[in-house]
mmCIF file with all atom_site columns, C-alpha atoms and ligand atoms in Angstrom:
data_model
loop_
_atom_site.group_PDB
_atom_site.id
_atom_site.type_symbol
_atom_site.label_atom_id
_atom_site.label_alt_id
_atom_site.label_comp_id
_atom_site.label_asym_id
_atom_site.label_entity_id
_atom_site.label_seq_id
_atom_site.pdbx_PDB_ins_code
_atom_site.Cartn_x
_atom_site.Cartn_y
_atom_site.Cartn_z
_atom_site.occupancy
_atom_site.B_iso_or_equiv
_atom_site.pdbx_formal_charge
_atom_site.auth_seq_id
_atom_site.auth_comp_id
_atom_site.auth_asym_id
_atom_site.auth_atom_id
_atom_site.pdbx_PDB_model_num
ATOM   1   C  CA  . UNK A 1 1   ? -0.013  0.020   0.013   1.00 41.00 ? 1   UNK A CA  1
ATOM   2   C  CA  . UNK A 1 2   ? 1.183   3.485   -0.543  1.00 46.00 ? 2   UNK A CA  1
ATOM   3   C  CA  . UNK A 1 3   ? 0.164   6.661   1.103   1.00 46.00 ? 3   UNK A CA  1
ATOM   4   C  CA  . UNK A 1 4   ? 1.155   10.088  0.264   1.00 46.00 ? 4   UNK A CA  1
ATOM   5   C  CA  . UNK A 1 5   ? 0.426   13.759  0.821   1.00 43.00 ? 5   UNK A CA  1
ATOM   6   C  CA  . UNK A 1 6   ? -0.227  15.891  -2.254  1.00 49.00 ? 6   UNK A CA  1
ATOM   7   C  CA  . UNK A 1 7   ? -1.348  19.429  -2.653  1.00 46.00 ? 7   UNK A CA  1
ATOM   8   C  CA  . UNK A 1 8   ? -4.545  18.416  -4.411  1.00 53.00 ? 8   UNK A CA  1
ATOM   9   C  CA  . UNK A 1 9   ? -6.902  18.953  -1.480  1.00 57.00 ? 9   UNK A CA  1
ATOM   10  C  CA  . UNK A 1 10  ? -7.978  22.272  0.043   1.00 60.00 ? 10  UNK A CA  1
ATOM   11  C  CA  . UNK A 1 11  ? -4.849  24.082  1.363   1.00 69.00 ? 11  UNK A CA  1
ATOM   12  C  CA  . UNK A 1 12  ? -6.448  25.027  4.698   1.00 80.00 ? 12  UNK A CA  1
ATOM   13  C  CA  . UNK A 1 13  ? -10.189 24.756  5.484   1.00 81.00 ? 13  UNK A CA  1
ATOM   14  C  CA  . UNK A 1 14  ? -12.518 25.001  8.331   1.00 87.00 ? 14  UNK A CA  1
ATOM   15  C  CA  . UNK A 1 15  ? -14.142 21.595  8.732   1.00 89.00 ? 15  UNK A CA  1
ATOM   16  C  CA  . UNK A 1 16  ? -17.918 21.551  8.868   1.00 88.00 ? 16  UNK A CA  1
ATOM   17  C  CA  . UNK A 1 17  ? -17.838 18.121  10.467  1.00 90.00 ? 17  UNK A CA  1
ATOM   18  C  CA  . UNK A 1 18  ? -15.398 18.397  13.471  1.00 90.00 ? 18  UNK A CA  1
ATOM   19  C  CA  . UNK A 1 19  ? -15.098 22.207  13.505  1.00 91.00 ? 19  UNK A CA  1
ATOM   20  C  CA  . UNK A 1 20  ? -11.267 22.068  13.235  1.00 90.00 ? 20  UNK A CA  1
ATOM   21  C  CA  . UNK A 1 21  ? -8.997  23.768  10.777  1.00 89.00 ? 21  UNK A CA  1
ATOM   22  C  CA  . UNK A 1 22  ? -7.279  21.273  8.577   1.00 88.00 ? 22  UNK A CA  1
ATOM   23  C  CA  . UNK A 1 23  ? -4.334  21.509  6.245   1.00 84.00 ? 23  UNK A CA  1
ATOM   24  C  CA  . UNK A 1 24  ? -2.246  19.046  4.364   1.00 82.00 ? 24  UNK A CA  1
ATOM   25  C  CA  . UNK A 1 25  ? -4.398  16.003  5.072   1.00 87.00 ? 25  UNK A CA  1
ATOM   26  C  CA  . UNK A 1 26  ? -3.720  12.981  2.777   1.00 89.00 ? 26  UNK A CA  1
ATOM   27  C  CA  . UNK A 1 27  ? -5.755  12.947  -0.384  1.00 91.00 ? 27  UNK A CA  1
ATOM   28  C  CA  . UNK A 1 28  ? -4.643  9.598   -1.807  1.00 92.00 ? 28  UNK A CA  1
ATOM   29  C  CA  . UNK A 1 29  ? -4.550  5.999   -0.907  1.00 94.00 ? 29  UNK A CA  1
ATOM   30  C  CA  . UNK A 1 30  ? -3.258  3.289   -3.152  1.00 94.00 ? 30  UNK A CA  1
ATOM   31  C  CA  . UNK A 1 31  ? -2.702  -0.406  -3.814  1.00 94.00 ? 31  UNK A CA  1
ATOM   32  C  CA  . UNK A 1 32  ? 0.679   -1.704  -4.868  1.00 92.00 ? 32  UNK A CA  1
ATOM   33  C  CA  . UNK A 1 33  ? -0.983  -4.715  -6.690  1.00 94.00 ? 33  UNK A CA  1
ATOM   34  C  CA  . UNK A 1 34  ? -4.422  -6.009  -7.459  1.00 95.00 ? 34  UNK A CA  1
ATOM   35  C  CA  . UNK A 1 35  ? -6.027  -7.931  -4.615  1.00 94.00 ? 35  UNK A CA  1
ATOM   36  C  CA  . UNK A 1 36  ? -5.850  -11.264 -6.244  1.00 93.00 ? 36  UNK A CA  1
ATOM   37  C  CA  . UNK A 1 37  ? -2.063  -10.875 -6.906  1.00 92.00 ? 37  UNK A CA  1
ATOM   38  C  CA  . UNK A 1 38  ? -1.470  -9.432  -3.379  1.00 91.00 ? 38  UNK A CA  1
ATOM   39  C  CA  . UNK A 1 39  ? -2.981  -12.760 -2.006  1.00 91.00 ? 39  UNK A CA  1
ATOM   40  C  CA  . UNK A 1 40  ? -0.319  -14.803 -3.791  1.00 92.00 ? 40  UNK A CA  1
ATOM   41  C  CA  . UNK A 1 41  ? 2.302   -14.014 -1.198  1.00 91.00 ? 41  UNK A CA  1
ATOM   42  C  CA  . UNK A 1 42  ? 5.341   -11.786 -0.842  1.00 89.00 ? 42  UNK A CA  1
ATOM   43  C  CA  . UNK A 1 43  ? 7.797   -13.484 -3.208  1.00 90.00 ? 43  UNK A CA  1
ATOM   44  C  CA  . UNK A 1 44  ? 5.296   -13.461 -6.058  1.00 87.00 ? 44  UNK A CA  1
ATOM   45  C  CA  . UNK A 1 45  ? 4.291   -9.821  -5.382  1.00 89.00 ? 45  UNK A CA  1
ATOM   46  C  CA  . UNK A 1 46  ? 7.918   -8.826  -5.393  1.00 89.00 ? 46  UNK A CA  1
ATOM   47  C  CA  . UNK A 1 47  ? 8.522   -10.278 -8.842  1.00 89.00 ? 47  UNK A CA  1
ATOM   48  C  CA  . UNK A 1 48  ? 5.553   -8.479  -10.231 1.00 90.00 ? 48  UNK A CA  1
ATOM   49  C  CA  . UNK A 1 49  ? 6.610   -5.205  -8.710  1.00 88.00 ? 49  UNK A CA  1
ATOM   50  C  CA  . UNK A 1 50  ? 10.106  -5.497  -10.202 1.00 89.00 ? 50  UNK A CA  1
ATOM   51  C  CA  . UNK A 1 51  ? 8.423   -5.815  -13.585 1.00 88.00 ? 51  UNK A CA  1
ATOM   52  C  CA  . UNK A 1 52  ? 6.121   -2.791  -13.318 1.00 88.00 ? 52  UNK A CA  1
ATOM   53  C  CA  . UNK A 1 53  ? 4.354   -0.814  -10.679 1.00 87.00 ? 53  UNK A CA  1
ATOM   54  C  CA  . UNK A 1 54  ? 1.450   0.333   -12.979 1.00 91.00 ? 54  UNK A CA  1
ATOM   55  C  CA  . UNK A 1 55  ? 0.726   -2.718  -15.085 1.00 94.00 ? 55  UNK A CA  1
ATOM   56  C  CA  . UNK A 1 56  ? 0.315   -6.374  -14.048 1.00 95.00 ? 56  UNK A CA  1
ATOM   57  C  CA  . UNK A 1 57  ? 0.074   -9.435  -16.184 1.00 94.00 ? 57  UNK A CA  1
ATOM   58  C  CA  . UNK A 1 58  ? -1.004  -12.668 -14.497 1.00 93.00 ? 58  UNK A CA  1
ATOM   59  C  CA  . UNK A 1 59  ? -1.990  -15.970 -16.259 1.00 92.00 ? 59  UNK A CA  1
ATOM   60  C  CA  . UNK A 1 60  ? -3.222  -14.165 -19.359 1.00 94.00 ? 60  UNK A CA  1
ATOM   61  C  CA  . UNK A 1 61  ? -5.026  -11.463 -17.482 1.00 96.00 ? 61  UNK A CA  1
ATOM   62  C  CA  . UNK A 1 62  ? -4.092  -7.801  -17.550 1.00 97.00 ? 62  UNK A CA  1
ATOM   63  C  CA  . UNK A 1 63  ? -4.360  -5.205  -14.850 1.00 97.00 ? 63  UNK A CA  1
ATOM   64  C  CA  . UNK A 1 64  ? -3.498  -1.487  -14.797 1.00 96.00 ? 64  UNK A CA  1
ATOM   65  C  CA  . UNK A 1 65  ? -3.329  1.037   -12.013 1.00 96.00 ? 65  UNK A CA  1
ATOM   66  C  CA  . UNK A 1 66  ? -5.385  4.143   -12.238 1.00 96.00 ? 66  UNK A CA  1
ATOM   67  C  CA  . UNK A 1 67  ? -7.092  6.678   -9.910  1.00 96.00 ? 67  UNK A CA  1
ATOM   68  C  CA  . UNK A 1 68  ? -10.718 6.587   -8.868  1.00 97.00 ? 68  UNK A CA  1
ATOM   69  C  CA  . UNK A 1 69  ? -11.591 10.074  -7.840  1.00 96.00 ? 69  UNK A CA  1
ATOM   70  C  CA  . UNK A 1 70  ? -14.244 11.198  -5.360  1.00 97.00 ? 70  UNK A CA  1
ATOM   71  C  CA  . UNK A 1 71  ? -14.623 14.911  -5.600  1.00 96.00 ? 71  UNK A CA  1
ATOM   72  C  CA  . UNK A 1 72  ? -15.063 16.994  -2.446  1.00 94.00 ? 72  UNK A CA  1
ATOM   73  C  CA  . UNK A 1 73  ? -18.350 18.723  -1.982  1.00 94.00 ? 73  UNK A CA  1
ATOM   74  C  CA  . UNK A 1 74  ? -16.951 21.259  0.494   1.00 90.00 ? 74  UNK A CA  1
ATOM   75  C  CA  . UNK A 1 75  ? -14.089 22.770  -1.573  1.00 86.00 ? 75  UNK A CA  1
ATOM   76  C  CA  . UNK A 1 76  ? -11.474 22.341  -4.185  1.00 85.00 ? 76  UNK A CA  1
ATOM   77  C  CA  . UNK A 1 77  ? -10.007 18.877  -4.672  1.00 90.00 ? 77  UNK A CA  1
ATOM   78  C  CA  . UNK A 1 78  ? -10.795 15.275  -4.478  1.00 94.00 ? 78  UNK A CA  1
ATOM   79  C  CA  . UNK A 1 79  ? -10.023 12.039  -2.645  1.00 95.00 ? 79  UNK A CA  1
ATOM   80  C  CA  . UNK A 1 80  ? -8.108  9.537   -4.903  1.00 96.00 ? 80  UNK A CA  1
ATOM   81  C  CA  . UNK A 1 81  ? -8.213  5.848   -4.505  1.00 97.00 ? 81  UNK A CA  1
ATOM   82  C  CA  . UNK A 1 82  ? -5.119  4.451   -6.354  1.00 96.00 ? 82  UNK A CA  1
ATOM   83  C  CA  . UNK A 1 83  ? -6.899  1.337   -7.530  1.00 96.00 ? 83  UNK A CA  1
ATOM   84  C  CA  . UNK A 1 84  ? -6.215  -1.468  -10.013 1.00 97.00 ? 84  UNK A CA  1
ATOM   85  C  CA  . UNK A 1 85  ? -8.584  -2.345  -12.786 1.00 98.00 ? 85  UNK A CA  1
ATOM   86  C  CA  . UNK A 1 86  ? -8.712  -5.661  -14.881 1.00 98.00 ? 86  UNK A CA  1
ATOM   87  C  CA  . UNK A 1 87  ? -8.736  -4.749  -18.456 1.00 98.00 ? 87  UNK A CA  1
ATOM   88  C  CA  . UNK A 1 88  ? -8.368  -6.228  -21.915 1.00 98.00 ? 88  UNK A CA  1
ATOM   89  C  CA  . UNK A 1 89  ? -4.938  -6.180  -23.463 1.00 97.00 ? 89  UNK A CA  1
ATOM   90  C  CA  . UNK A 1 90  ? -5.900  -3.395  -25.843 1.00 96.00 ? 90  UNK A CA  1
ATOM   91  C  CA  . UNK A 1 91  ? -6.105  -0.962  -22.811 1.00 96.00 ? 91  UNK A CA  1
ATOM   92  C  CA  . UNK A 1 92  ? -2.506  -1.927  -21.918 1.00 95.00 ? 92  UNK A CA  1
ATOM   93  C  CA  . UNK A 1 93  ? -1.363  -1.220  -25.506 1.00 94.00 ? 93  UNK A CA  1
ATOM   94  C  CA  . UNK A 1 94  ? -2.890  2.190   -25.242 1.00 93.00 ? 94  UNK A CA  1
ATOM   95  C  CA  . UNK A 1 95  ? -1.045  2.825   -22.017 1.00 90.00 ? 95  UNK A CA  1
ATOM   96  C  CA  . UNK A 1 96  ? 2.270   1.816   -23.608 1.00 89.00 ? 96  UNK A CA  1
ATOM   97  C  CA  . UNK A 1 97  ? 1.591   4.102   -26.590 1.00 88.00 ? 97  UNK A CA  1
ATOM   98  C  CA  . UNK A 1 98  ? 0.875   6.950   -24.210 1.00 87.00 ? 98  UNK A CA  1
ATOM   99  C  CA  . UNK A 1 99  ? 4.164   6.218   -22.404 1.00 80.00 ? 99  UNK A CA  1
ATOM   100 C  CA  . UNK A 1 100 ? 6.007   6.413   -25.662 1.00 81.00 ? 100 UNK A CA  1
ATOM   101 C  CA  . UNK A 1 101 ? 4.857   10.006  -26.081 1.00 77.00 ? 101 UNK A CA  1
ATOM   102 C  CA  . UNK A 1 102 ? 3.069   9.492   -29.312 1.00 73.00 ? 102 UNK A CA  1
ATOM   103 C  CA  . UNK A 1 103 ? 0.637   12.220  -28.435 1.00 73.00 ? 103 UNK A CA  1
ATOM   104 C  CA  . UNK A 1 104 ? -2.339  10.099  -29.541 1.00 80.00 ? 104 UNK A CA  1
ATOM   105 C  CA  . UNK A 1 105 ? -5.732  10.562  -27.990 1.00 86.00 ? 105 UNK A CA  1
ATOM   106 C  CA  . UNK A 1 106 ? -7.462  7.330   -26.927 1.00 92.00 ? 106 UNK A CA  1
ATOM   107 C  CA  . UNK A 1 107 ? -11.060 6.390   -26.409 1.00 95.00 ? 107 UNK A CA  1
ATOM   108 C  CA  . UNK A 1 108 ? -11.912 4.911   -22.981 1.00 96.00 ? 108 UNK A CA  1
ATOM   109 C  CA  . UNK A 1 109 ? -11.640 1.247   -22.391 1.00 97.00 ? 109 UNK A CA  1
ATOM   110 C  CA  . UNK A 1 110 ? -13.899 -0.950  -20.285 1.00 97.00 ? 110 UNK A CA  1
ATOM   111 C  CA  . UNK A 1 111 ? -12.701 -2.845  -17.233 1.00 98.00 ? 111 UNK A CA  1
ATOM   112 C  CA  . UNK A 1 112 ? -13.617 -3.912  -13.756 1.00 98.00 ? 112 UNK A CA  1
ATOM   113 C  CA  . UNK A 1 113 ? -12.302 -2.806  -10.411 1.00 98.00 ? 113 UNK A CA  1
ATOM   114 C  CA  . UNK A 1 114 ? -9.615  -5.252  -9.074  1.00 97.00 ? 114 UNK A CA  1
ATOM   115 C  CA  . UNK A 1 115 ? -9.515  -3.883  -5.494  1.00 97.00 ? 115 UNK A CA  1
ATOM   116 C  CA  . UNK A 1 116 ? -11.960 -4.002  -2.695  1.00 97.00 ? 116 UNK A CA  1
ATOM   117 C  CA  . UNK A 1 117 ? -12.154 -0.369  -1.505  1.00 97.00 ? 117 UNK A CA  1
ATOM   118 C  CA  . UNK A 1 118 ? -12.252 0.032   2.322   1.00 95.00 ? 118 UNK A CA  1
ATOM   119 C  CA  . UNK A 1 119 ? -15.616 1.191   3.556   1.00 95.00 ? 119 UNK A CA  1
ATOM   120 C  CA  . UNK A 1 120 ? -17.318 0.207   0.212   1.00 97.00 ? 120 UNK A CA  1
ATOM   121 C  CA  . UNK A 1 121 ? -18.327 -3.382  0.571   1.00 97.00 ? 121 UNK A CA  1
ATOM   122 C  CA  . UNK A 1 122 ? -18.656 -5.278  -2.718  1.00 97.00 ? 122 UNK A CA  1
ATOM   123 C  CA  . UNK A 1 123 ? -16.764 -2.644  -4.697  1.00 97.00 ? 123 UNK A CA  1
ATOM   124 C  CA  . UNK A 1 124 ? -14.335 -5.177  -6.286  1.00 97.00 ? 124 UNK A CA  1
ATOM   125 C  CA  . UNK A 1 125 ? -15.491 -6.154  -9.770  1.00 96.00 ? 125 UNK A CA  1
ATOM   126 C  CA  . UNK A 1 126 ? -17.612 -3.045  -10.257 1.00 98.00 ? 126 UNK A CA  1
ATOM   127 C  CA  . UNK A 1 127 ? -17.683 -2.203  -13.959 1.00 97.00 ? 127 UNK A CA  1
ATOM   128 C  CA  . UNK A 1 128 ? -15.804 0.945   -15.053 1.00 98.00 ? 128 UNK A CA  1
ATOM   129 C  CA  . UNK A 1 129 ? -14.200 2.793   -17.902 1.00 97.00 ? 129 UNK A CA  1
ATOM   130 C  CA  . UNK A 1 130 ? -10.553 3.662   -18.038 1.00 97.00 ? 130 UNK A CA  1
ATOM   131 C  CA  . UNK A 1 131 ? -9.976  7.193   -19.219 1.00 95.00 ? 131 UNK A CA  1
ATOM   132 C  CA  . UNK A 1 132 ? -6.560  7.952   -20.677 1.00 92.00 ? 132 UNK A CA  1
ATOM   133 C  CA  . UNK A 1 133 ? -4.997  11.331  -20.251 1.00 85.00 ? 133 UNK A CA  1
ATOM   134 C  CA  . UNK A 1 134 ? -1.499  12.646  -20.287 1.00 76.00 ? 134 UNK A CA  1
ATOM   135 C  CA  . UNK A 1 135 ? 1.311   10.165  -20.167 1.00 73.00 ? 135 UNK A CA  1
ATOM   136 C  CA  . UNK A 1 136 ? 2.676   11.505  -16.830 1.00 75.00 ? 136 UNK A CA  1
ATOM   137 C  CA  . UNK A 1 137 ? -0.678  11.025  -15.055 1.00 81.00 ? 137 UNK A CA  1
ATOM   138 C  CA  . UNK A 1 138 ? -2.408  7.677   -14.055 1.00 89.00 ? 138 UNK A CA  1
ATOM   139 C  CA  . UNK A 1 139 ? -5.481  6.902   -16.089 1.00 94.00 ? 139 UNK A CA  1
ATOM   140 C  CA  . UNK A 1 140 ? -8.728  7.807   -14.515 1.00 96.00 ? 140 UNK A CA  1
ATOM   141 C  CA  . UNK A 1 141 ? -11.075 5.037   -13.376 1.00 97.00 ? 141 UNK A CA  1
ATOM   142 C  CA  . UNK A 1 142 ? -14.751 6.039   -13.843 1.00 97.00 ? 142 UNK A CA  1
ATOM   143 C  CA  . UNK A 1 143 ? -17.364 3.695   -12.471 1.00 98.00 ? 143 UNK A CA  1
ATOM   144 C  CA  . UNK A 1 144 ? -20.441 2.853   -14.553 1.00 95.00 ? 144 UNK A CA  1
ATOM   145 C  CA  . UNK A 1 145 ? -22.768 5.888   -14.427 1.00 91.00 ? 145 UNK A CA  1
ATOM   146 C  CA  . UNK A 1 146 ? -25.850 3.686   -14.015 1.00 93.00 ? 146 UNK A CA  1
ATOM   147 C  CA  . UNK A 1 147 ? -24.336 1.882   -10.937 1.00 95.00 ? 147 UNK A CA  1
ATOM   148 C  CA  . UNK A 1 148 ? -26.157 2.397   -7.755  1.00 95.00 ? 148 UNK A CA  1
ATOM   149 C  CA  . UNK A 1 149 ? -23.321 1.223   -5.672  1.00 98.00 ? 149 UNK A CA  1
ATOM   150 C  CA  . UNK A 1 150 ? -22.220 3.724   -2.925  1.00 98.00 ? 150 UNK A CA  1
ATOM   151 C  CA  . UNK A 1 151 ? -18.746 4.110   -4.431  1.00 98.00 ? 151 UNK A CA  1
ATOM   152 C  CA  . UNK A 1 152 ? -20.223 4.992   -7.855  1.00 98.00 ? 152 UNK A CA  1
ATOM   153 C  CA  . UNK A 1 153 ? -22.717 7.381   -6.112  1.00 97.00 ? 153 UNK A CA  1
ATOM   154 C  CA  . UNK A 1 154 ? -19.800 9.169   -4.257  1.00 98.00 ? 154 UNK A CA  1
ATOM   155 C  CA  . UNK A 1 155 ? -17.822 9.497   -7.496  1.00 98.00 ? 155 UNK A CA  1
ATOM   156 C  CA  . UNK A 1 156 ? -20.763 11.125  -9.230  1.00 97.00 ? 156 UNK A CA  1
ATOM   157 C  CA  . UNK A 1 157 ? -21.972 13.287  -6.332  1.00 97.00 ? 157 UNK A CA  1
ATOM   158 C  CA  . UNK A 1 158 ? -18.820 13.763  -4.210  1.00 97.00 ? 158 UNK A CA  1
ATOM   159 C  CA  . UNK A 1 159 ? -18.018 13.305  -0.529  1.00 97.00 ? 159 UNK A CA  1
ATOM   160 C  CA  . UNK A 1 160 ? -18.610 15.744  2.299   1.00 95.00 ? 160 UNK A CA  1
ATOM   161 C  CA  . UNK A 1 161 ? -16.290 16.483  5.264   1.00 94.00 ? 161 UNK A CA  1
ATOM   162 C  CA  . UNK A 1 162 ? -17.745 13.674  7.424   1.00 95.00 ? 162 UNK A CA  1
ATOM   163 C  CA  . UNK A 1 163 ? -17.269 11.136  4.591   1.00 96.00 ? 163 UNK A CA  1
ATOM   164 C  CA  . UNK A 1 164 ? -13.744 12.368  4.018   1.00 95.00 ? 164 UNK A CA  1
ATOM   165 C  CA  . UNK A 1 165 ? -12.968 11.888  7.675   1.00 94.00 ? 165 UNK A CA  1
ATOM   166 C  CA  . UNK A 1 166 ? -14.439 8.359   7.700   1.00 95.00 ? 166 UNK A CA  1
ATOM   167 C  CA  . UNK A 1 167 ? -12.155 7.427   4.668   1.00 96.00 ? 167 UNK A CA  1
ATOM   168 C  CA  . UNK A 1 168 ? -9.123  8.917   6.482   1.00 94.00 ? 168 UNK A CA  1
ATOM   169 C  CA  . UNK A 1 169 ? -10.002 6.852   9.612   1.00 93.00 ? 169 UNK A CA  1
ATOM   170 C  CA  . UNK A 1 170 ? -10.189 3.688   7.572   1.00 93.00 ? 170 UNK A CA  1
ATOM   171 C  CA  . UNK A 1 171 ? -6.981  4.022   5.746   1.00 92.00 ? 171 UNK A CA  1
ATOM   172 C  CA  . UNK A 1 172 ? -4.713  5.763   8.366   1.00 85.00 ? 172 UNK A CA  1
ATOM   173 C  CA  . UNK A 1 173 ? -1.831  3.632   9.629   1.00 78.00 ? 173 UNK A CA  1
ATOM   174 C  CA  . UNK A 1 174 ? -2.873  2.426   13.031  1.00 72.00 ? 174 UNK A CA  1
HETATM 175 ZN ZN1 . LIG B 2 .   ? -12.624 17.754  10.382  1.00 78.92 ? 201 LIG B ZN1 1
#
């Protein structure tokens, strides 16, 4: 798992949930590998990580890492889940072409979420679209717009201060 602080959230804000002033709270939480690979044990994981930290190939299946964004309703910025998605090989080929700096624009590809997101029971395997952007940015993972799963709802409508706090509680190192 990785965990980092980035200046993508509100710089400093008064919190409508706890009444405190917050600054520099984490805005991202990520997975090093898809859940199914993670369960294969440390040695296997290490060999996958040495090959790539953004793409994973396992028994004919392809995975890529992207960002599933939940916009904040209370200010600038968003929470980012650094999730893996299982995709068709064509999505991986697009990613490689992006990396090569060809400047091509790519249509989204379909996939399914390959991580169970904390606090969102049953989120693994939700259908999504992979949106390709700039080569230096992770692709965006956009959940199916007709899904009534809470994670898809939060992606469409955003999360408030209380929901942001709940996420931080769930993912904070204990
Ligand atoms: Zn607060």
